[in-house]
PDB file of C-alpha atoms in Angstrom:
ATOM      1  CA  MET B   1     -23.328  36.146 -21.284  1.00 82.00           C
ATOM      2  CA  THR B   2     -21.570  38.776 -23.342  1.00 88.00           C
ATOM      3  CA  GLU B   3     -18.382  38.064 -25.266  1.00 90.00           C
ATOM      4  CA  ARG B   4     -16.325  40.095 -22.792  1.00 90.00           C
ATOM      5  CA  ARG B   5     -17.641  38.009 -19.910  1.00 93.00           C
ATOM      6  CA  TRP B   6     -16.842  34.772 -21.737  1.00 94.00           C
ATOM      7  CA  LEU B   7     -13.311  36.059 -22.285  1.00 95.00           C
ATOM      8  CA  LEU B   8     -13.049  36.854 -18.594  1.00 95.00           C
ATOM      9  CA  LEU B   9     -14.264  33.337 -17.739  1.00 96.00           C
ATOM     10  CA  ILE B  10     -11.640  31.779 -20.037  1.00 96.00           C
ATOM     11  CA  ALA B  11      -8.928  33.925 -18.477  1.00 97.00           C
ATOM     12  CA  ALA B  12      -9.982  33.068 -14.919  1.00 97.00           C
ATOM     13  CA  ALA B  13     -10.193  29.335 -15.683  1.00 97.00           C
ATOM     14  CA  GLY B  14      -6.794  29.314 -17.399  1.00 97.00           C
ATOM     15  CA  ILE B  15      -5.099  31.171 -14.557  1.00 97.00           C
ATOM     16  CA  ALA B  16      -6.759  28.813 -12.058  1.00 98.00           C
ATOM     17  CA  VAL B  17      -5.407  25.751 -13.919  1.00 97.00           C
ATOM     18  CA  PHE B  18      -1.912  27.255 -13.906  1.00 98.00           C
ATOM     19  CA  ALA B  19      -2.072  28.172 -10.214  1.00 97.00           C
ATOM     20  CA  LEU B  20      -3.407  24.751  -9.170  1.00 97.00           C
ATOM     21  CA  SER B  21      -0.759  22.997 -11.271  1.00 97.00           C
ATOM     22  CA  PHE B  22       1.735  23.598  -8.438  1.00 97.00           C
ATOM     23  CA  VAL B  23      -0.371  21.613  -5.938  1.00 97.00           C
ATOM     24  CA  ASN B  24       0.659  17.985  -5.376  1.00 95.00           C
ATOM     25  CA  ALA B  25      -2.790  16.526  -5.984  1.00 95.00           C
ATOM     26  CA  TRP B  26      -3.097  15.845  -9.718  1.00 96.00           C
ATOM     27  CA  ILE B  27      -1.668  12.328  -9.989  1.00 95.00           C
ATOM     28  CA  VAL B  28      -1.469   9.514  -7.434  1.00 94.00           C
ATOM     29  CA  HIS B  29       1.799   7.567  -7.675  1.00 88.00           C
ATOM     30  CA  ASP B  30       1.498   4.059  -6.178  1.00 88.00           C
ATOM     31  CA  ARG B  31       4.553   1.813  -5.933  1.00 80.00           C
ATOM     32  CA  GLU B  32       4.590  -1.815  -4.822  1.00 79.00           C
ATOM     33  CA  ILE B  33       8.090  -2.991  -3.881  1.00 68.00           C
ATOM     34  CA  ARG B  34       8.918  -6.675  -3.838  1.00 62.00           C
ATOM     35  CA  GLY B  35      12.030  -8.803  -3.571  1.00 52.00           C
ATOM     36  CA  GLU B  36      13.566  -8.241  -0.148  1.00 51.00           C
ATOM     37  CA  GLY B  37      10.263  -7.994   1.679  1.00 56.00           C
ATOM     38  CA  TYR B  38       7.044  -6.265   0.589  1.00 66.00           C
ATOM     39  CA  ARG B  39       6.392  -2.560   0.859  1.00 72.00           C
ATOM     40  CA  HIS B  40       3.852  -0.107  -0.525  1.00 79.00           C
ATOM     41  CA  ALA B  41       4.509   3.586  -1.069  1.00 80.00           C
ATOM     42  CA  GLN B  42       2.143   6.286  -2.260  1.00 87.00           C
ATOM     43  CA  HIS B  43       2.676   9.963  -2.982  1.00 87.00           C
ATOM     44  CA  PHE B  44       0.961  12.727  -4.930  1.00 93.00           C
ATOM     45  CA  LEU B  45       2.322  14.659  -7.889  1.00 93.00           C
ATOM     46  CA  SER B  46       1.804  18.134  -9.314  1.00 96.00           C
ATOM     47  CA  ALA B  47       2.322  19.203 -12.914  1.00 95.00           C
ATOM     48  CA  TRP B  48       5.902  20.103 -11.990  1.00 95.00           C
ATOM     49  CA  ARG B  49       6.988  16.934 -10.231  1.00 91.00           C
ATOM     50  CA  GLY B  50       7.959  13.434 -11.344  1.00 86.00           C
ATOM     51  CA  GLU B  51       5.607  11.799 -13.822  1.00 87.00           C
ATOM     52  CA  GLY B  52       3.434  14.916 -13.873  1.00 90.00           C
ATOM     53  CA  MET B  53       6.057  16.283 -16.241  1.00 91.00           C
ATOM     54  CA  PRO B  54       6.084  17.100 -19.057  1.00 93.00           C
ATOM     55  CA  VAL B  55       2.460  16.499 -20.121  1.00 95.00           C
ATOM     56  CA  LEU B  56       0.713  18.383 -17.323  1.00 96.00           C
ATOM     57  CA  THR B  57       3.475  20.991 -17.375  1.00 96.00           C
ATOM     58  CA  ILE B  58       2.686  21.745 -21.019  1.00 97.00           C
ATOM     59  CA  ALA B  59      -1.018  21.872 -20.149  1.00 97.00           C
ATOM     60  CA  ALA B  60      -0.297  24.417 -17.391  1.00 97.00           C
ATOM     61  CA  PHE B  61       1.696  26.631 -19.744  1.00 97.00           C
ATOM     62  CA  GLY B  62      -1.013  26.257 -22.401  1.00 97.00           C
ATOM     63  CA  ALA B  63      -3.705  27.288 -19.926  1.00 98.00           C
ATOM     64  CA  LEU B  64      -1.737  30.368 -18.916  1.00 97.00           C
ATOM     65  CA  ALA B  65      -1.035  31.346 -22.533  1.00 97.00           C
ATOM     66  CA  THR B  66      -4.712  30.941 -23.476  1.00 97.00           C
ATOM     67  CA  ALA B  67      -5.771  32.984 -20.452  1.00 97.00           C
ATOM     68  CA  LEU B  68      -3.399  35.808 -21.389  1.00 97.00           C
ATOM     69  CA  TYR B  69      -4.643  35.759 -24.976  1.00 96.00           C
ATOM     70  CA  ALA B  70      -8.230  36.024 -23.717  1.00 96.00           C
ATOM     71  CA  LEU B  71      -7.278  39.122 -21.716  1.00 95.00           C
ATOM     72  CA  ILE B  72      -5.584  40.626 -24.786  1.00 95.00           C
ATOM     73  CA  LEU B  73      -8.732  39.957 -26.842  1.00 94.00           C
ATOM     74  CA  ARG B  74     -10.781  41.913 -24.287  1.00 92.00           C
ATOM     75  CA  ARG B  75      -8.606  44.931 -25.065  1.00 92.00           C
ATOM     76  CA  ARG B  76      -8.180  44.266 -28.804  1.00 92.00           C
ATOM     77  CA  PRO B  77     -11.273  42.440 -30.101  1.00 89.00           C
ATOM     78  CA  SER B  78     -10.088  42.761 -33.704  1.00 89.00           C
ATOM     79  CA  LEU B  79      -7.464  40.040 -33.209  1.00 91.00           C
ATOM     80  CA  VAL B  80      -7.956  36.495 -34.544  1.00 93.00           C
ATOM     81  CA  THR B  81      -9.988  34.377 -32.115  1.00 91.00           C
ATOM     82  CA  LEU B  82      -9.125  30.918 -33.453  1.00 91.00           C
ATOM     83  CA  PRO B  83      -6.014  30.521 -31.198  1.00 94.00           C
ATOM     84  CA  LEU B  84      -8.376  30.809 -28.250  1.00 94.00           C
ATOM     85  CA  LEU B  85     -10.239  27.645 -29.290  1.00 95.00           C
ATOM     86  CA  ALA B  86      -7.076  25.781 -30.259  1.00 96.00           C
ATOM     87  CA  GLY B  87      -5.376  26.565 -26.948  1.00 97.00           C
ATOM     88  CA  ALA B  88      -8.403  25.588 -24.865  1.00 97.00           C
ATOM     89  CA  VAL B  89      -8.851  22.301 -26.749  1.00 97.00           C
ATOM     90  CA  ILE B  90      -5.180  21.344 -26.345  1.00 97.00           C
ATOM     91  CA  VAL B  91      -5.289  22.093 -22.626  1.00 98.00           C
ATOM     92  CA  LEU B  92      -8.428  19.971 -22.196  1.00 97.00           C
ATOM     93  CA  GLY B  93      -6.904  17.062 -24.137  1.00 97.00           C
ATOM     94  CA  LEU B  94      -3.675  17.094 -22.125  1.00 97.00           C
ATOM     95  CA  VAL B  95      -5.489  17.341 -18.794  1.00 97.00           C
ATOM     96  CA  LEU B  96      -7.817  14.499 -19.795  1.00 97.00           C
ATOM     97  CA  SER B  97      -4.799  12.376 -20.757  1.00 96.00           C
ATOM     98  CA  ALA B  98      -3.682  12.428 -17.115  1.00 94.00           C
ATOM     99  CA  ALA B  99      -6.804  10.422 -16.270  1.00 94.00           C
ATOM    100  CA  TRP B 100      -5.639   7.586 -18.510  1.00 91.00           C
ATOM    101  CA  PRO B 101      -4.264   4.795 -16.255  1.00 89.00           C
ATOM    102  CA  VAL B 102      -0.548   4.202 -16.781  1.00 91.00           C
ATOM    103  CA  SER B 103       1.523   1.452 -15.188  1.00 88.00           C
ATOM    104  CA  LYS B 104       4.915  -0.228 -15.282  1.00 82.00           C
ATOM    105  CA  ASP B 105       5.527  -3.727 -13.939  1.00 77.00           C
ATOM    106  CA  GLY B 106       9.169  -4.381 -13.163  1.00 67.00           C
ATOM    107  CA  HIS B 107      10.912  -7.408 -11.755  1.00 59.00           C
ATOM    108  CA  ALA B 108      11.135  -5.992  -8.255  1.00 61.00           C
ATOM    109  CA  SER B 109       8.484  -3.284  -8.221  1.00 69.00           C
ATOM    110  CA  SER B 110       5.320  -2.084  -9.922  1.00 80.00           C
ATOM    111  CA  VAL B 111       4.169   1.486 -10.429  1.00 85.00           C
ATOM    112  CA  ARG B 112       0.613   2.720 -11.036  1.00 90.00           C
ATOM    113  CA  LEU B 113      -0.358   6.283 -11.895  1.00 92.00           C
ATOM    114  CA  SER B 114      -3.969   7.173 -11.188  1.00 92.00           C
ATOM    115  CA  VAL B 115      -6.219  10.220 -10.799  1.00 95.00           C
ATOM    116  CA  GLY B 116      -5.612  12.687  -7.985  1.00 94.00           C
ATOM    117  CA  PHE B 117      -8.472  14.687  -6.526  1.00 93.00           C
ATOM    118  CA  LEU B 118      -7.484  17.907  -8.359  1.00 96.00           C
ATOM    119  CA  LEU B 119      -7.622  16.332 -11.810  1.00 96.00           C
ATOM    120  CA  PRO B 120     -11.459  16.373 -12.132  1.00 97.00           C
ATOM    121  CA  LEU B 121     -11.412  20.062 -11.183  1.00 97.00           C
ATOM    122  CA  GLY B 122      -8.756  20.641 -13.836  1.00 97.00           C
ATOM    123  CA  VAL B 123     -10.979  18.916 -16.417  1.00 97.00           C
ATOM    124  CA  VAL B 124     -13.919  21.140 -15.447  1.00 97.00           C
ATOM    125  CA  LEU B 125     -11.815  24.301 -15.691  1.00 97.00           C
ATOM    126  CA  ALA B 126     -10.301  23.290 -19.050  1.00 97.00           C
ATOM    127  CA  GLY B 127     -13.765  22.300 -20.290  1.00 97.00           C
ATOM    128  CA  SER B 128     -15.142  25.706 -19.343  1.00 97.00           C
ATOM    129  CA  MET B 129     -12.369  27.295 -21.397  1.00 97.00           C
ATOM    130  CA  VAL B 130     -13.482  25.275 -24.426  1.00 97.00           C
ATOM    131  CA  VAL B 131     -17.130  26.193 -23.865  1.00 96.00           C
ATOM    132  CA  GLY B 132     -16.227  29.867 -23.586  1.00 95.00           C
ATOM    133  CA  ALA B 133     -14.169  29.731 -26.792  1.00 95.00           C
ATOM    134  CA  VAL B 134     -17.022  28.033 -28.656  1.00 95.00           C
ATOM    135  CA  LYS B 135     -19.504  30.641 -27.417  1.00 94.00           C
ATOM    136  CA  ILE B 136     -17.256  33.458 -28.608  1.00 93.00           C
ATOM    137  CA  ILE B 137     -16.180  32.020 -31.957  1.00 92.00           C
ATOM    138  CA  ARG B 138     -19.317  30.009 -32.828  1.00 92.00           C
ATOM    139  CA  PRO B 139     -17.186  27.880 -35.161  1.00 89.00           C
ATOM    140  CA  PRO B 140     -18.593  26.485 -38.388  1.00 91.00           C
ATOM    141  CA  ARG B 141     -18.863  22.727 -38.860  1.00 91.00           C
ATOM    142  CA  ARG B 142     -15.394  22.442 -40.438  1.00 91.00           C
ATOM    143  CA  TRP B 143     -13.731  24.157 -37.504  1.00 91.00           C
ATOM    144  CA  THR B 144     -15.690  22.022 -35.058  1.00 93.00           C
ATOM    145  CA  ILE B 145     -14.417  18.838 -36.730  1.00 95.00           C
ATOM    146  CA  LEU B 146     -10.847  20.159 -36.673  1.00 94.00           C
ATOM    147  CA  ALA B 147     -11.188  21.073 -32.994  1.00 95.00           C
ATOM    148  CA  ALA B 148     -12.479  17.574 -32.196  1.00 96.00           C
ATOM    149  CA  ALA B 149      -9.534  16.060 -34.090  1.00 97.00           C
ATOM    150  CA  LEU B 150      -7.115  18.305 -32.185  1.00 96.00           C
ATOM    151  CA  LEU B 151      -8.697  17.209 -28.901  1.00 97.00           C
ATOM    152  CA  VAL B 152      -8.230  13.520 -29.767  1.00 97.00           C
ATOM    153  CA  PHE B 153      -4.636  14.165 -30.873  1.00 97.00           C
ATOM    154  CA  ALA B 154      -3.791  16.002 -27.644  1.00 97.00           C
ATOM    155  CA  LEU B 155      -5.416  13.271 -25.565  1.00 96.00           C
ATOM    156  CA  ALA B 156      -3.589  10.453 -27.387  1.00 96.00           C
ATOM    157  CA  SER B 157      -0.258  12.303 -27.400  1.00 95.00           C
ATOM    158  CA  GLY B 158      -0.536  13.095 -23.701  1.00 95.00           C
ATOM    159  CA  ALA B 159      -1.408   9.515 -22.766  1.00 94.00           C
ATOM    160  CA  GLY B 160       1.405   8.159 -24.934  1.00 93.00           C
ATOM    161  CA  GLY B 161       3.873  10.670 -23.549  1.00 92.00           C
ATOM    162  CA  ARG B 162       2.986   9.755 -19.965  1.00 91.00           C
ATOM    163  CA  TRP B 163       3.390   6.045 -20.732  1.00 89.00           C
ATOM    164  CA  LEU B 164       6.758   6.573 -22.411  1.00 88.00           C
ATOM    165  CA  GLY B 165       7.963   8.851 -19.628  1.00 85.00           C
ATOM    166  CA  LEU B 166       7.124   6.241 -17.000  1.00 83.00           C
ATOM    167  CA  GLN B 167       8.907   3.477 -18.932  1.00 80.00           C
ATOM    168  CA  LEU B 168      12.032   5.612 -19.277  1.00 77.00           C
ATOM    169  CA  ALA B 169      11.932   6.729 -15.644  1.00 73.00           C
ATOM    170  CA  GLU B 170      11.624   3.190 -14.318  1.00 67.00           C
ATOM    171  CA  GLY B 171      14.204   1.670 -16.665  1.00 68.00           C
ATOM    172  CA  THR B 172      14.884  -2.063 -16.926  1.00 70.00           C
ATOM    173  CA  GLY B 173      16.178  -2.639 -13.399  1.00 71.00           C
ATOM    174  CA  ARG B 174      19.556  -3.658 -14.834  1.00 79.00           C
ATOM    175  CA  ASN B 175      22.283  -2.133 -12.669  1.00 80.00           C
ATOM    176  CA  TRP B 176      25.306  -3.660 -14.369  1.00 81.00           C
ATOM    177  CA  SER B 177      26.997  -3.528 -17.757  1.00 85.00           C
ATOM    178  CA  ASP B 178      29.471  -5.695 -19.600  1.00 90.00           C
ATOM    179  CA  GLY B 179      33.036  -5.212 -18.424  1.00 92.00           C
ATOM    180  CA  SER B 180      35.168  -5.834 -15.359  1.00 94.00           C
ATOM    181  CA  TYR B 181      34.700  -5.020 -11.671  1.00 95.00           C
ATOM    182  CA  THR B 182      37.184  -5.319  -8.811  1.00 94.00           C
ATOM    183  CA  ARG B 183      36.501  -6.136  -5.161  1.00 92.00           C
ATOM    184  CA  THR B 184      39.336  -5.256  -2.826  1.00 89.00           C
ATOM    185  CA  ALA B 185      40.311  -7.711  -0.095  1.00 87.00           C
ATOM    186  CA  THR B 186      37.699  -7.519   2.651  1.00 83.00           C
ATOM    187  CA  GLY B 187      35.793  -9.749   5.047  1.00 79.00           C
ATOM    188  CA  GLY B 188      38.306 -12.563   4.705  1.00 79.00           C
ATOM    189  CA  GLU B 189      37.941 -12.613   0.915  1.00 82.00           C
ATOM    190  CA  PRO B 190      40.919 -11.760  -1.335  1.00 86.00           C
ATOM    191  CA  THR B 191      41.019  -9.066  -4.006  1.00 89.00           C
ATOM    192  CA  GLU B 192      39.184 -10.430  -7.041  1.00 92.00           C
ATOM    193  CA  THR B 193      37.994  -9.343 -10.454  1.00 94.00           C
ATOM    194  CA  LEU B 194      34.494  -9.966 -11.796  1.00 94.00           C
ATOM    195  CA  VAL B 195      34.208  -9.990 -15.593  1.00 95.00           C
ATOM    196  CA  ILE B 196      30.799  -9.923 -17.281  1.00 93.00           C
ATOM    197  CA  SER B 197      30.841 -10.596 -21.001  1.00 86.00           C
ATOM    198  CA  ASP B 198      27.598 -11.015 -22.919  1.00 78.00           C
ATOM    199  CA  THR B 199      26.147 -14.272 -21.515  1.00 89.00           C
ATOM    200  CA  ARG B 200      29.106 -15.377 -19.362  1.00 93.00           C
ATOM    201  CA  VAL B 201      30.712 -14.352 -16.093  1.00 95.00           C
ATOM    202  CA  VAL B 202      34.133 -15.056 -14.583  1.00 94.00           C
ATOM    203  CA  ILE B 203      34.742 -14.421 -10.875  1.00 93.00           C
ATOM    204  CA  GLY B 204      38.428 -14.486  -9.980  1.00 89.00           C
ATOM    205  CA  GLU B 205      40.060 -17.853 -10.589  1.00 87.00           C
ATOM    206  CA  ARG B 206      37.451 -19.905  -8.762  1.00 89.00           C
ATOM    207  CA  TRP B 207      34.104 -19.371 -10.457  1.00 92.00           C
ATOM    208  CA  GLN B 208      32.691 -18.959 -13.919  1.00 93.00           C
ATOM    209  CA  GLY B 209      29.575 -19.880 -15.864  1.00 94.00           C
ATOM    210  CA  THR B 210      26.641 -18.620 -17.855  1.00 94.00           C
ATOM    211  CA  TRP B 211      25.056 -15.282 -16.904  1.00 92.00           C
ATOM    212  CA  GLU B 212      21.326 -14.654 -17.290  1.00 89.00           C
ATOM    213  CA  TRP B 213      19.301 -11.748 -15.991  1.00 85.00           C
ATOM    214  CA  SER B 214      15.821 -10.311 -15.610  1.00 76.00           C
ATOM    215  CA  GLY B 215      15.590  -6.876 -14.028  1.00 74.00           C
ATOM    216  CA  TRP B 216      17.941  -6.836 -11.058  1.00 78.00           C
ATOM    217  CA  THR B 217      17.929 -10.631 -10.699  1.00 83.00           C
ATOM    218  CA  VAL B 218      20.940 -12.472 -12.150  1.00 88.00           C
ATOM    219  CA  VAL B 219      21.522 -16.213 -12.451  1.00 91.00           C
ATOM    220  CA  ILE B 220      24.895 -17.986 -12.624  1.00 93.00           C
ATOM    221  CA  ASP B 221      24.776 -21.520 -14.014  1.00 93.00           C
ATOM    222  CA  ASN B 222      26.994 -24.228 -15.520  1.00 92.00           C
ATOM    223  CA  ASP B 223      29.955 -23.409 -13.278  1.00 94.00           C
ATOM    224  CA  PRO B 224      32.628 -26.151 -13.624  1.00 93.00           C
ATOM    225  CA  ALA B 225      33.310 -25.834  -9.886  1.00 91.00           C
ATOM    226  CA  CYS B 226      29.719 -26.861  -9.125  1.00 91.00           C
ATOM    227  CA  PRO B 227      27.906 -27.770 -12.375  1.00 87.00           C
ATOM    228  CA  ASP B 228      24.698 -28.795 -10.608  1.00 85.00           C
ATOM    229  CA  SER B 229      24.251 -25.582  -8.609  1.00 88.00           C
ATOM    230  CA  ARG B 230      22.525 -22.486  -9.939  1.00 88.00           C
ATOM    231  CA  GLY B 231      23.162 -19.251  -8.110  1.00 90.00           C
ATOM    232  CA  THR B 232      20.486 -16.554  -8.031  1.00 89.00           C
ATOM    233  CA  TYR B 233      21.255 -13.027  -6.798  1.00 89.00           C
ATOM    234  CA  HIS B 234      19.908  -9.509  -6.765  1.00 85.00           C
ATOM    235  CA  ALA B 235      22.489  -7.187  -8.328  1.00 88.00           C
ATOM    236  CA  HIS B 236      22.132  -3.767  -6.693  1.00 85.00           C
ATOM    237  CA  GLY B 237      23.637  -0.614  -8.126  1.00 85.00           C
ATOM    238  CA  VAL B 238      25.954   1.347  -5.857  1.00 85.00           C
ATOM    239  CA  ASN B 239      26.571   4.978  -6.774  1.00 83.00           C
ATOM    240  CA  GLU B 240      26.408   5.069 -10.574  1.00 77.00           C
ATOM    241  CA  GLU B 241      28.542   2.153 -11.777  1.00 86.00           C
ATOM    242  CA  ASP B 242      29.433  -0.149  -8.882  1.00 91.00           C
ATOM    243  CA  LEU B 243      27.669  -3.310  -7.719  1.00 92.00           C
ATOM    244  CA  ARG B 244      26.819  -5.323  -4.662  1.00 91.00           C
ATOM    245  CA  PHE B 245      25.157  -8.736  -4.652  1.00 92.00           C
ATOM    246  CA  VAL B 246      22.460 -10.077  -2.359  1.00 88.00           C
ATOM    247  CA  LYS B 247      22.072 -13.841  -2.511  1.00 89.00           C
ATOM    248  CA  VAL B 248      18.652 -15.337  -3.095  1.00 87.00           C
ATOM    249  CA  VAL B 249      19.880 -18.931  -3.216  1.00 89.00           C
ATOM    250  CA  ASP B 250      23.231 -20.526  -4.118  1.00 91.00           C
ATOM    251  CA  THR B 251      24.328 -23.963  -2.885  1.00 88.00           C
ATOM    252  CA  CYS B 252      27.643 -23.978  -4.786  1.00 92.00           C
ATOM    253  CA  GLU B 253      30.237 -25.533  -2.444  1.00 89.00           C
ATOM    254  CA  ASP B 254      27.898 -25.096   0.510  1.00 88.00           C
ATOM    255  CA  GLY B 255      27.496 -21.374  -0.093  1.00 89.00           C
ATOM    256  CA  VAL B 256      31.167 -20.479  -0.610  1.00 91.00           C
ATOM    257  CA  ARG B 257      30.514 -18.870  -4.012  1.00 93.00           C
ATOM    258  CA  GLY B 258      27.678 -16.872  -2.501  1.00 91.00           C
ATOM    259  CA  ASP B 259      29.899 -15.629   0.331  1.00 91.00           C
ATOM    260  CA  ASP B 260      32.487 -14.582  -2.231  1.00 91.00           C
ATOM    261  CA  LEU B 261      30.022 -12.571  -4.325  1.00 92.00           C
ATOM    262  CA  GLU B 262      28.156 -11.010  -1.388  1.00 92.00           C
ATOM    263  CA  THR B 263      31.249  -9.760   0.415  1.00 90.00           C
ATOM    264  CA  GLY B 264      32.064  -6.114  -0.233  1.00 90.00           C
ATOM    265  CA  ILE B 265      31.417  -3.776  -3.135  1.00 93.00           C
ATOM    266  CA  TRP B 266      32.475  -4.592  -6.687  1.00 93.00           C
ATOM    267  CA  TYR B 267      33.902  -1.402  -8.180  1.00 94.00           C
ATOM    268  CA  ARG B 268      33.673  -0.782 -11.896  1.00 92.00           C
ATOM    269  CA  ASP B 269      37.114  -0.742 -13.524  1.00 92.00           C
ATOM    270  CA  PRO B 270      37.894   2.316 -15.648  1.00 85.00           C
TER     271      PRO B 270
END
């Protein structure tokens, strides 16, 4: 093929990657939910949704920019051609990074990101951009080594960025923070204040003890009112700062402490 046809191929492939980036078929998002029952949820992501961002989003912009540069080169062949190879290689590396399996195992749920059916097509399109750039530039050995290094860097950066993004999006599952909460009188229970401080908790004037947590599960132990009874709860976030408790098991005073904690919403004090 002539150089002009290779440029046209690069432009068409880049525009196709950008156009397909809006389709929810690049990444499969699987979530397994545990704790209060077992559920499984699955949905598909585009480059502009959820964990498809920002890695695939950058790849989409890169593909479009490389395609536009290829069209400019068709009109002005005297321009530098090296950006064509660099852009195509970066796009290929970022698209390939989306095939790297990424997961996050939390206390109450697990998330897996895997390959959607559009991703292999994206790899083929990005690969054709690289082939076209190589055919046009015919890079010397030094440039080929640099391009290979850039490909590895883009692949590693994309995979690492996706992993970090998933960890930040999922968080720790901790819905509470140190400080005081108030539960107004409701359900036969009086108004009380819950105070969480480092590794201890005080609930009104009746309960207190050590406070341990893992994800959304909290454990109250060593309560003088019932020193032999551990209480285990799921601490759910309500709105942005408030809490509600769901008892897993608590035999303290035949469940009285559990009834106290489970009743109503504990509102974060200002």
